[in-house]
Amino acid sequence: MLNLHLLYPEIGLAVFALVLLTADLFFKGGKGKFLYFLGVFSACLTLGILGLAYSSPETYQGLGTMWTVDPLALFFKVLILATVILVLLLSVEYKPEAAHGHLGSFSALVLLSAVGMMLLVSAVDLLLIFLALELVSISSFILVGYERKDLRSSEGAMKYFIIGAFSSALMVYGISLFYGSMGTTRLTEIYPLFAQRSSAMFILGCLLILVGFGFKISMAPFHLWVADAYEGAPTPVTAFLSVAPKIAGMAVLLRVFTHFVPLASLDLSHVLCFLAMLTMTVGNCTAIFQTNVKRLLAYSSIAQAGYMLIGFVTGGILGREGVLLYSLVYLFMNLGIFAVVIHLGNEDGYELDAFDGLAKRDLALALLSTFFLLSLAGIPPLAGFIAKFRLFQSAIQGGWYWLAVVGVLNSVISVYYYMSIAHHMFFREPRRAEPARRGWIVTGTVALATAAIFLFGLYPEPALSTVRLSAEILPARAAGAARAAAPSTGPALLP
Amino acid sequence: MELLSTITFLPLLGGLVILCVPKEKVGLIRGLAIFTTAATFAASLFLLGGFDPNLVGESIPKLQYVEQLNWIPSLGVHYFMGVDGLSVPIILLTTLLSFLAAIYSIGIETRVKEFFFWYLLLEVGMIGVFCAMDLFLFYLFWELTLVPMYFLIGVWGGPKKEFAAIKFFLFTLFGSVFMLLGILALYFASTPHTFNMLELMQANGSWSRSFQIVVFIAFYLGLAVKIPAFPFHTWLPLAHVEAPTPVSVILAGVLLKMGVYGLIRISYSILPAGYEWFLPYLIIIAFINIVYGALCAMAQTDMKKMVAYSSVNHMGYCLLGLAAVSTTGFNGAIFQMITHGIITGALFLLVGVLYDRAHTRDITAFGGLGAKLPVYSGIMALTCFASLGLPGLAGFVGEFMCFLGAFAYWKFWTTLSVAGILITAAFFLRMMQKVFLGPFNEKWKDLPEINLRELIAVGPLAVLTVLFGVWPQLILGLTDPTVKMISNMYEHMFQLVR
């Protein structure tokens, strides 16, 4: 049976990306901004095609030999496309002239990167995973270095490229070891096998694959490229990188390491537990010392990845749901604060004092930025709290008490640097008197993100049930035996 | 009728309305804020109308004005509000102090709109903490007080405001995240999983002692920071001194009470075995709080700092009452919470009044003000006497009951703690002597008398100080039946102590 229709969204988006590349030739100068909107339009259209998969699941969801369209993949595809839409819109507001050549190829690269991520979250074959990851990475390298005349942009791109290439090599090596012990790269075929054939070589292979992903999701100690790449990249690209590839990487990790090859069965849970602790601690403790907003948010995003890793350590249904919920919430709070950063950065640059006295110039924006920051820090009743709560809940339920303790202590540390931004906004005198003039896109994005963090914080039930439905992975494991063992509500009791 | 929700969220409504008012219309904003807090206070008085103090449960508290909604079914969280004899007096204290401090806040001149927005948001959190009977909801309100307080101290505070604000935030958050872990542990330890405090009170029989001790410590870290119990008190003098006057009033008058309330409502009621294990340490901490707090107060020359340390000392009395685990002790602790809120609230207002005029709070800078400012000095003297525990005024009753309750079981430490009363008397009298008596310092010959706005804010507190002193039954009548029931809840467990 030909099941090409499962790939319609990816195909559509890739075609649009090529159209944009061609259109780049015809729209020069001021008209170029039109191309951003064309990119937004194509992402919206793809979102519409995804809607098909939701409306008629029997036709548009299913398992192929290399890829699968299941609720988990759909959930992350929607998030990725939402990120693309918001980032392309925010790019319109991004002023620095250097980035204004070839807007079409800029949009096309963002879309191609999104295609890569959509394939990535659907892939059930390690080779496809690798190819998709390369598509994402190569587009990202170019995006980071897009401001060619800016030395920092080039430096960031160079570092990102070298480390990215290195991590790809590690991953390929891991995949080859995986293939060597299993005789296949298809994840769907291995789980009857690995119980008997689980060997040191296999575990090493899995570990290397994990490390490869560790680079992509900025897991410590593989995070060293993050700050430079994020700082150098054009700010909309930073916003994009801090959200989309990260949650796409999380999705693959979920698929591979909580479903097909559960970490616990490889005895790697403790390793990951340590790495999760390390990631959040390194991210938070380094963020304290940053004076550049983009670097600060880079380290903050490392710490956020650390929190998400809690869900992998615990591995259960609750942990998986926690990661999904965190990805959803993280998208809105992070893009919300980045919208503000882009808006302020146009005039005042990216040092922390760009925020000085914002409360006096634009109280509404200052208040809403504070809410994003508090949500990132996990202060109730905002959405970030609910998501963190879910993850800590999974840690306590699984008996990972120390992980939970380290996690909450890190939340306390993070308050210090998130509030240092609030400090600049509320406690300092403004550098200029006139109110900051907001464009409708910034206003709209900030309003949307605020609505989301309040809605998911105060009335999280719809988000929680969506997440529960989306945590489903095809193929269901061992004819649903795993699911029967772990009841969906009222998880097992701890001692 | 959803009276509790009305009381809790009325300030939020007011705050949102204020956000919509242009910031130039300062008068309107102040009016709205005072109107909101007044309406909230009035609504809380309605609470008294339908409240029957004698309606108490058998083995767990019987709540009144209960509201229960299935809020987040996936997390097992309910919107569960209710009050009993323990919380009603504290809610009244909260709304009253918020109202009076809002009147005093007319004196705030800069960024009025933001001030009242945060102020009203703070009130939501404070009232909510005392109404919430679901641990998740409790935690939510508990944390809701943090952010407004951070901004209230950090923007409108004194010279070291920024450091004080972040220190307050980090200290309190450090404690409360452990409380969050404790809440999660309780959730998973109960079958079926629940955050409902009443159900948890019934479930604790099946938990092991070591589990209760660990969870108790987690909760204690969160509560002790707020109380503040030694050695977690270091944020308090800083925050109190740097905060603007009305915020100091709220901080001392209400926020500190959240910790003591939590100790009775959660630590004692849900984790009796942990509480029992902790008693020998609690009494020592109470002793340190009392004596060390008083000695620190003695060493201060800044009046506000002195009052701040006297709060550490007075919260020690509350802990003493809690360590007694008896009706007298608990009643005393609650009474002490109320009177400390009233008296210390008044003290902070009065110190603020002097500071607004003289721009110094140095005790040695004044002298002979008694003749110059008779009304002000009179009220100040009354409040100081009440605070040092003069019989006939409110402070005495609570302290006496706490000591009486504790002496029955902890003779040694209680006796030592009596020294605290002596030191408290000493530093208050010394302050009064230096500021109000002696030769008049000519530098202050133009000092104006307390004005009407300040009098309206302080007056009711002074009246209540006398009223509760001569007629303590006004409060005890509300609390006593509930407290009797609560202190007998785990009779079998605390027999050894008795």
Coordinates of N, CA and C in Angstrom, one line a residue, chain A residues 50-206:
Chain A
L50 N -2.1 19.5 8.4 CA -2.0 18.6 9.6 C -3.3 18.4 10.2
G51 N -4.2 19.4 10.0 CA -5.5 19.3 10.6 C -6.2 18.1 10.0
L52 N -5.9 17.7 8.7 CA -6.5 16.5 8.1 C -6.2 15.3 9.0
A53 N -5.0 15.2 9.5 CA -4.6 14.0 10.2 C -5.4 14.0 11.5
Y54 N -5.8 15.1 12.0 CA -6.5 15.1 13.2 C -8.0 14.8 12.9
S55 N -8.5 15.3 11.8 CA -9.9 15.1 11.5 C -10.2 13.7 11.0
S56 N -9.3 13.1 10.2 CA -9.6 11.7 9.8 C -8.4 10.9 10.1
P57 N -8.2 10.5 11.4 CA -7.0 9.8 11.8 C -6.9 8.4 11.1
E58 N -8.0 7.8 10.7 CA -7.8 6.4 10.1 C -7.1 6.5 8.8
T59 N -7.2 7.6 8.1 CA -6.5 7.7 6.8 C -5.1 8.4 7.0
Y60 N -5.1 9.4 7.8 CA -3.9 10.2 7.8 C -3.0 10.0 9.0
Q61 N -3.3 9.0 9.8 CA -2.3 8.6 10.8 C -2.0 7.2 10.5
G62 N -0.8 6.8 10.8 CA -0.4 5.4 10.6 C 1.1 5.2 10.6
L63 N 1.4 4.0 10.5 CA 2.8 3.6 10.6 C 3.4 3.2 9.2
G64 N 4.5 3.9 8.8 CA 5.1 3.4 7.6 C 6.3 2.6 8.0
T65 N 7.2 2.3 7.0 CA 8.4 1.5 7.4 C 9.4 2.4 8.0
M66 N 9.5 3.7 7.5 CA 10.5 4.6 8.1 C 10.0 5.7 8.9
W67 N 8.7 6.0 8.6 CA 8.2 7.1 9.5 C 6.8 6.8 9.9
T68 N 6.3 7.5 10.9 CA 5.0 7.2 11.5 C 4.3 8.5 11.7
V69 N 3.0 8.5 11.5 CA 2.3 9.7 11.9 C 1.4 9.3 13.1
D70 N 1.8 9.6 14.3 CA 1.0 9.3 15.4 C 0.8 10.5 16.3
P71 N 0.0 10.4 17.3 CA -0.4 11.7 18.1 C 0.9 12.4 18.6
L72 N 1.9 11.7 19.0 CA 3.1 12.3 19.5 C 3.7 13.2 18.4
A73 N 3.9 12.6 17.2 CA 4.5 13.3 16.1 C 3.6 14.5 15.7
L74 N 2.3 14.3 15.6 CA 1.4 15.5 15.3 C 1.5 16.6 16.3
F75 N 1.6 16.3 17.5 CA 1.7 17.3 18.6 C 2.9 18.1 18.3
F76 N 4.0 17.5 18.1 CA 5.3 18.2 18.0 C 5.3 19.0 16.6
K77 N 4.7 18.4 15.6 CA 4.6 19.2 14.3 C 3.9 20.5 14.5
V78 N 2.8 20.4 15.2 CA 2.0 21.6 15.4 C 2.8 22.6 16.2
L79 N 3.5 22.2 17.2 CA 4.4 23.1 17.9 C 5.5 23.7 17.0
I80 N 6.1 22.9 16.2 CA 7.2 23.4 15.3 C 6.6 24.4 14.4
L81 N 5.5 24.1 13.8 CA 4.9 25.1 12.8 C 4.5 26.4 13.5
A82 N 3.9 26.2 14.7 CA 3.6 27.5 15.5 C 4.8 28.3 15.7
T83 N 5.9 27.6 16.1 CA 7.2 28.4 16.3 C 7.6 29.1 15.0
V84 N 7.5 28.4 13.9 CA 7.9 28.9 12.6 C 7.1 30.2 12.3
I85 N 5.8 30.1 12.5 CA 4.9 31.2 12.2 C 5.3 32.4 13.0
L86 N 5.4 32.2 14.4 CA 5.8 33.3 15.2 C 7.1 33.9 14.9
V87 N 8.1 33.0 14.6 CA 9.4 33.5 14.4 C 9.5 34.3 13.1
L88 N 8.8 33.8 12.0 CA 8.8 34.6 10.8 C 8.1 35.9 11.0
L89 N 7.1 35.9 11.7 CA 6.4 37.2 12.0 C 7.3 38.2 12.7
L90 N 8.0 37.6 13.7 CA 8.9 38.5 14.5 C 10.1 39.0 13.7
S91 N 10.4 38.2 12.7 CA 11.5 38.6 11.8 C 11.2 39.9 11.1
V92 N 9.9 40.1 10.8 CA 9.5 41.4 10.2 C 9.9 42.6 11.0
E93 N 9.8 42.4 12.4 CA 10.0 43.5 13.3 C 11.5 43.7 13.5
Y94 N 12.3 42.7 13.1 CA 13.8 42.8 13.3 C 14.4 43.8 12.4
K95 N 15.0 44.8 13.0 CA 15.4 46.0 12.2 C 16.8 45.9 11.6
P96 N 17.9 45.4 12.3 CA 19.2 45.6 11.8 C 19.3 45.3 10.3
E97 N 19.9 46.2 9.5 CA 19.9 46.2 8.1 C 20.7 45.0 7.5
A98 N 21.7 44.5 8.2 CA 22.6 43.5 7.7 C 21.8 42.3 7.3
A99 N 20.7 42.0 8.0 CA 19.9 40.8 7.8 C 18.9 41.0 6.6
H100 N 18.9 42.1 6.0 CA 17.8 42.4 5.1 C 18.0 42.0 3.6
G101 N 19.2 41.4 3.4 CA 19.3 40.8 2.0 C 18.7 39.5 2.0
H102 N 18.2 39.1 0.8 CA 17.7 37.7 0.6 C 16.8 37.2 1.7
L103 N 15.7 38.0 1.8 CA 14.7 37.6 2.8 C 14.0 36.3 2.4
G104 N 14.0 36.0 1.1 CA 13.3 34.8 0.7 C 14.1 33.6 1.1
S105 N 15.4 33.7 0.9 CA 16.2 32.5 1.3 C 16.2 32.3 2.8
F106 N 16.1 33.4 3.6 CA 16.0 33.3 5.0 C 14.8 32.5 5.4
S107 N 13.6 33.0 4.8 CA 12.4 32.3 5.1 C 12.5 30.8 4.7
A108 N 13.0 30.6 3.5 CA 13.1 29.3 3.0 C 13.9 28.4 3.9
L109 N 15.0 28.9 4.4 CA 15.9 28.1 5.3 C 15.1 27.8 6.6
V110 N 14.3 28.7 7.1 CA 13.5 28.4 8.3 C 12.6 27.3 8.0
L111 N 11.9 27.4 6.8 CA 10.9 26.4 6.4 C 11.6 25.0 6.2
L112 N 12.8 25.0 5.6 CA 13.5 23.8 5.4 C 13.9 23.1 6.7
S113 N 14.3 24.0 7.6 CA 14.7 23.5 8.9 C 13.4 22.8 9.5
A114 N 12.3 23.5 9.3 CA 11.1 23.0 9.9 C 10.7 21.6 9.3
V115 N 10.9 21.5 8.0 CA 10.7 20.2 7.3 C 11.5 19.1 7.9
G116 N 12.8 19.5 8.1 CA 13.7 18.5 8.8 C 13.2 18.1 10.1
M117 N 12.7 19.1 10.9 CA 12.2 18.7 12.2 C 10.9 17.9 12.2
M118 N 10.1 18.2 11.2 CA 8.9 17.4 11.1 C 9.2 16.0 10.7
L119 N 10.1 15.8 9.9 CA 10.6 14.4 9.5 C 11.2 13.8 10.8
L120 N 11.9 14.6 11.5 CA 12.6 14.0 12.7 C 11.6 13.5 13.7
V121 N 10.6 14.2 14.0 CA 9.7 13.8 15.0 C 8.8 12.6 14.6
S122 N 8.8 12.4 13.2 CA 8.0 11.2 12.7 C 8.9 10.0 12.5
A123 N 10.2 10.2 12.4 CA 11.0 9.1 12.0 C 11.1 7.9 13.0
V124 N 11.0 6.7 12.4 CA 11.2 5.5 13.2 C 12.4 4.7 12.7
D125 N 13.2 5.3 11.9 CA 14.4 4.6 11.4 C 15.6 5.5 11.7
L126 N 16.6 4.9 12.3 CA 17.7 5.7 12.7 C 18.4 6.5 11.5
L127 N 18.4 5.9 10.3 CA 19.0 6.6 9.2 C 18.2 7.8 8.8
L128 N 16.8 7.7 8.8 CA 16.0 8.8 8.5 C 16.2 9.9 9.6
I129 N 16.3 9.4 10.8 CA 16.5 10.4 11.9 C 17.8 11.2 11.7
F130 N 18.8 10.5 11.2 CA 20.1 11.1 11.0 C 20.0 12.1 9.8
L131 N 19.3 11.7 8.7 CA 19.2 12.6 7.6 C 18.4 13.8 7.9
A132 N 17.3 13.6 8.7 CA 16.4 14.8 9.0 C 17.2 15.7 9.9
L133 N 18.0 15.1 10.8 CA 18.8 16.0 11.7 C 19.8 16.8 10.9
E134 N 20.4 16.2 9.9 CA 21.3 17.0 9.1 C 20.6 18.1 8.4
L135 N 19.4 17.9 7.9 CA 18.7 18.9 7.2 C 18.4 20.1 8.2
V136 N 18.1 19.7 9.4 CA 17.8 20.8 10.4 C 19.1 21.5 10.7
S137 N 20.2 20.7 10.9 CA 21.5 21.4 11.3 C 22.0 22.3 10.2
I138 N 22.0 21.8 9.0 CA 22.7 22.6 7.9 C 21.9 23.9 7.7
S139 N 20.6 23.8 7.7 CA 19.8 25.1 7.6 C 20.1 26.0 8.8
S140 N 20.3 25.4 10.0 CA 20.5 26.2 11.2 C 21.9 26.9 11.1
F141 N 22.9 26.1 10.6 CA 24.2 26.8 10.5 C 24.2 28.0 9.7
I142 N 23.5 27.9 8.5 CA 23.4 29.1 7.6 C 22.6 30.2 8.3
L143 N 21.5 29.8 9.0 CA 20.7 30.9 9.6 C 21.5 31.6 10.7
V144 N 22.3 30.9 11.5 CA 23.1 31.5 12.5 C 24.1 32.5 11.9
G145 N 24.7 32.1 10.8 CA 25.7 33.0 10.1 C 25.1 34.0 9.1
Y146 N 23.8 34.3 9.3 CA 23.1 35.0 8.2 C 23.6 36.5 8.1
E147 N 24.0 37.0 9.2 CA 24.5 38.4 9.2 C 26.0 38.3 8.8
R148 N 26.3 38.2 7.5 CA 27.6 37.8 7.1 C 28.7 38.8 7.6
K149 N 28.3 40.1 7.6 CA 29.2 41.1 7.9 C 29.5 41.3 9.4
D150 N 28.7 40.6 10.2 CA 28.9 40.7 11.6 C 29.8 39.6 12.1
L151 N 30.9 39.9 12.7 CA 31.9 38.9 13.1 C 31.3 37.9 14.0
R152 N 30.5 38.4 15.0 CA 30.0 37.5 16.0 C 29.1 36.5 15.3
S153 N 28.3 36.9 14.4 CA 27.4 36.0 13.7 C 28.2 34.9 13.0
S154 N 29.4 35.3 12.3 CA 30.2 34.3 11.7 C 30.8 33.4 12.7
E155 N 31.3 34.0 13.8 CA 31.9 33.1 14.8 C 31.0 32.1 15.4
G156 N 29.8 32.6 15.7 CA 28.7 31.6 16.2 C 28.5 30.5 15.2
A157 N 28.3 30.9 13.9 CA 28.0 29.9 12.9 C 29.2 28.9 12.8
M158 N 30.4 29.4 12.9 CA 31.6 28.5 12.8 C 31.6 27.5 13.9
K159 N 31.4 28.0 15.1 CA 31.4 27.1 16.3 C 30.3 26.1 16.2
Y160 N 29.2 26.6 15.9 CA 28.0 25.7 15.8 C 28.3 24.6 14.7
F161 N 28.9 25.0 13.6 CA 29.1 24.1 12.6 C 30.1 23.0 13.0
I162 N 31.2 23.4 13.6 CA 32.2 22.5 13.9 C 31.7 21.5 15.0
I163 N 31.0 22.0 16.0 CA 30.5 21.1 17.0 C 29.4 20.3 16.5
G164 N 28.6 20.9 15.6 CA 27.5 20.1 15.0 C 28.0 19.0 14.2
A165 N 29.0 19.2 13.4 CA 29.6 18.2 12.6 C 30.2 17.1 13.5
F166 N 30.8 17.5 14.6 CA 31.4 16.5 15.5 C 30.3 15.6 16.1
S167 N 29.2 16.3 16.5 CA 28.2 15.5 17.2 C 27.5 14.6 16.2
S168 N 27.4 15.0 14.9 CA 26.8 14.1 13.9 C 27.7 12.9 13.7
A169 N 29.0 13.1 13.7 CA 29.9 12.0 13.6 C 29.7 11.0 14.7
L170 N 29.6 11.5 15.9 CA 29.4 10.6 17.1 C 28.1 9.8 16.9
M171 N 27.1 10.5 16.4 CA 25.8 9.8 16.2 C 25.9 8.8 15.2
V172 N 26.5 9.1 14.1 CA 26.6 8.0 13.0 C 27.4 6.8 13.6
Y173 N 28.4 7.1 14.3 CA 29.2 6.0 14.9 C 28.3 5.2 15.8
G174 N 27.5 5.9 16.6 CA 26.5 5.2 17.5 C 25.6 4.3 16.7
I175 N 25.1 4.9 15.6 CA 24.1 4.2 14.8 C 24.7 2.9 14.2
S176 N 26.0 3.1 13.8 CA 26.7 1.9 13.2 C 26.9 0.8 14.2
L177 N 27.2 1.2 15.4 CA 27.3 0.2 16.5 C 25.9 -0.5 16.7
F178 N 24.9 0.4 16.7 CA 23.5 -0.1 16.9 C 23.2 -1.1 15.8
Y179 N 23.5 -0.8 14.6 CA 23.3 -1.7 13.5 C 24.1 -3.0 13.6
G180 N 25.3 -2.8 14.1 CA 26.2 -4.0 14.2 C 25.6 -5.0 15.2
S181 N 25.0 -4.6 16.3 CA 24.5 -5.5 17.2 C 23.1 -6.0 16.9
M182 N 22.3 -5.1 16.2 CA 20.9 -5.5 16.0 C 20.6 -6.0 14.6
G183 N 21.5 -5.6 13.7 CA 21.3 -6.0 12.3 C 20.2 -5.2 11.6
T184 N 19.7 -4.1 12.2 CA 18.8 -3.2 11.5 C 18.8 -1.8 12.1
T185 N 18.4 -0.9 11.3 CA 18.3 0.5 11.9 C 16.8 0.8 12.2
R186 N 16.0 -0.1 11.9 CA 14.5 0.2 12.1 C 14.1 0.0 13.5
L187 N 13.7 1.0 14.1 CA 13.4 0.9 15.5 C 12.2 0.0 15.8
T188 N 11.3 0.0 14.8 CA 10.1 -0.9 15.0 C 10.4 -2.3 15.1
E189 N 11.6 -2.7 14.5 CA 11.9 -4.1 14.5 C 12.7 -4.6 15.7
I190 N 13.2 -3.6 16.4 CA 14.2 -4.0 17.4 C 13.7 -4.4 18.7
Y191 N 12.5 -4.0 19.1 CA 12.2 -4.3 20.5 C 11.9 -5.7 20.8
P192 N 11.5 -6.6 19.9 CA 11.6 -8.0 20.3 C 13.0 -8.5 20.4
L193 N 14.0 -7.8 19.7 CA 15.3 -8.3 19.7 C 16.2 -8.0 20.9
F194 N 16.1 -6.7 21.3 CA 17.2 -6.3 22.2 C 17.2 -6.9 23.5
A195 N 16.1 -7.5 24.0 CA 16.1 -8.1 25.2 C 17.1 -9.2 25.2
Q196 N 17.2 -10.0 24.1 CA 18.2 -11.1 24.1 C 19.6 -10.6 23.7
R197 N 19.6 -9.6 22.8 CA 20.9 -9.3 22.2 C 21.6 -8.1 22.8
S198 N 21.0 -7.6 23.8 CA 21.6 -6.5 24.5 C 23.0 -6.7 24.9
S199 N 23.9 -6.0 24.3 CA 25.4 -6.2 24.6 C 26.0 -4.9 24.9
A200 N 27.3 -5.0 25.3 CA 28.0 -3.8 25.6 C 28.1 -2.9 24.3
M201 N 28.3 -3.5 23.2 CA 28.3 -2.7 21.9 C 27.0 -2.0 21.7
F202 N 25.9 -2.7 21.9 CA 24.6 -2.0 21.8 C 24.4 -0.9 22.7
I203 N 24.8 -1.1 24.0 CA 24.7 0.0 24.9 C 25.5 1.2 24.6
L204 N 26.8 0.9 24.1 CA 27.7 2.0 23.7 C 27.0 2.8 22.5
G205 N 26.5 2.0 21.6 CA 25.8 2.6 20.5 C 24.7 3.6 20.9
C206 N 23.9 3.1 21.8 CA 22.8 3.9 22.3 C 23.3 5.2 23.0

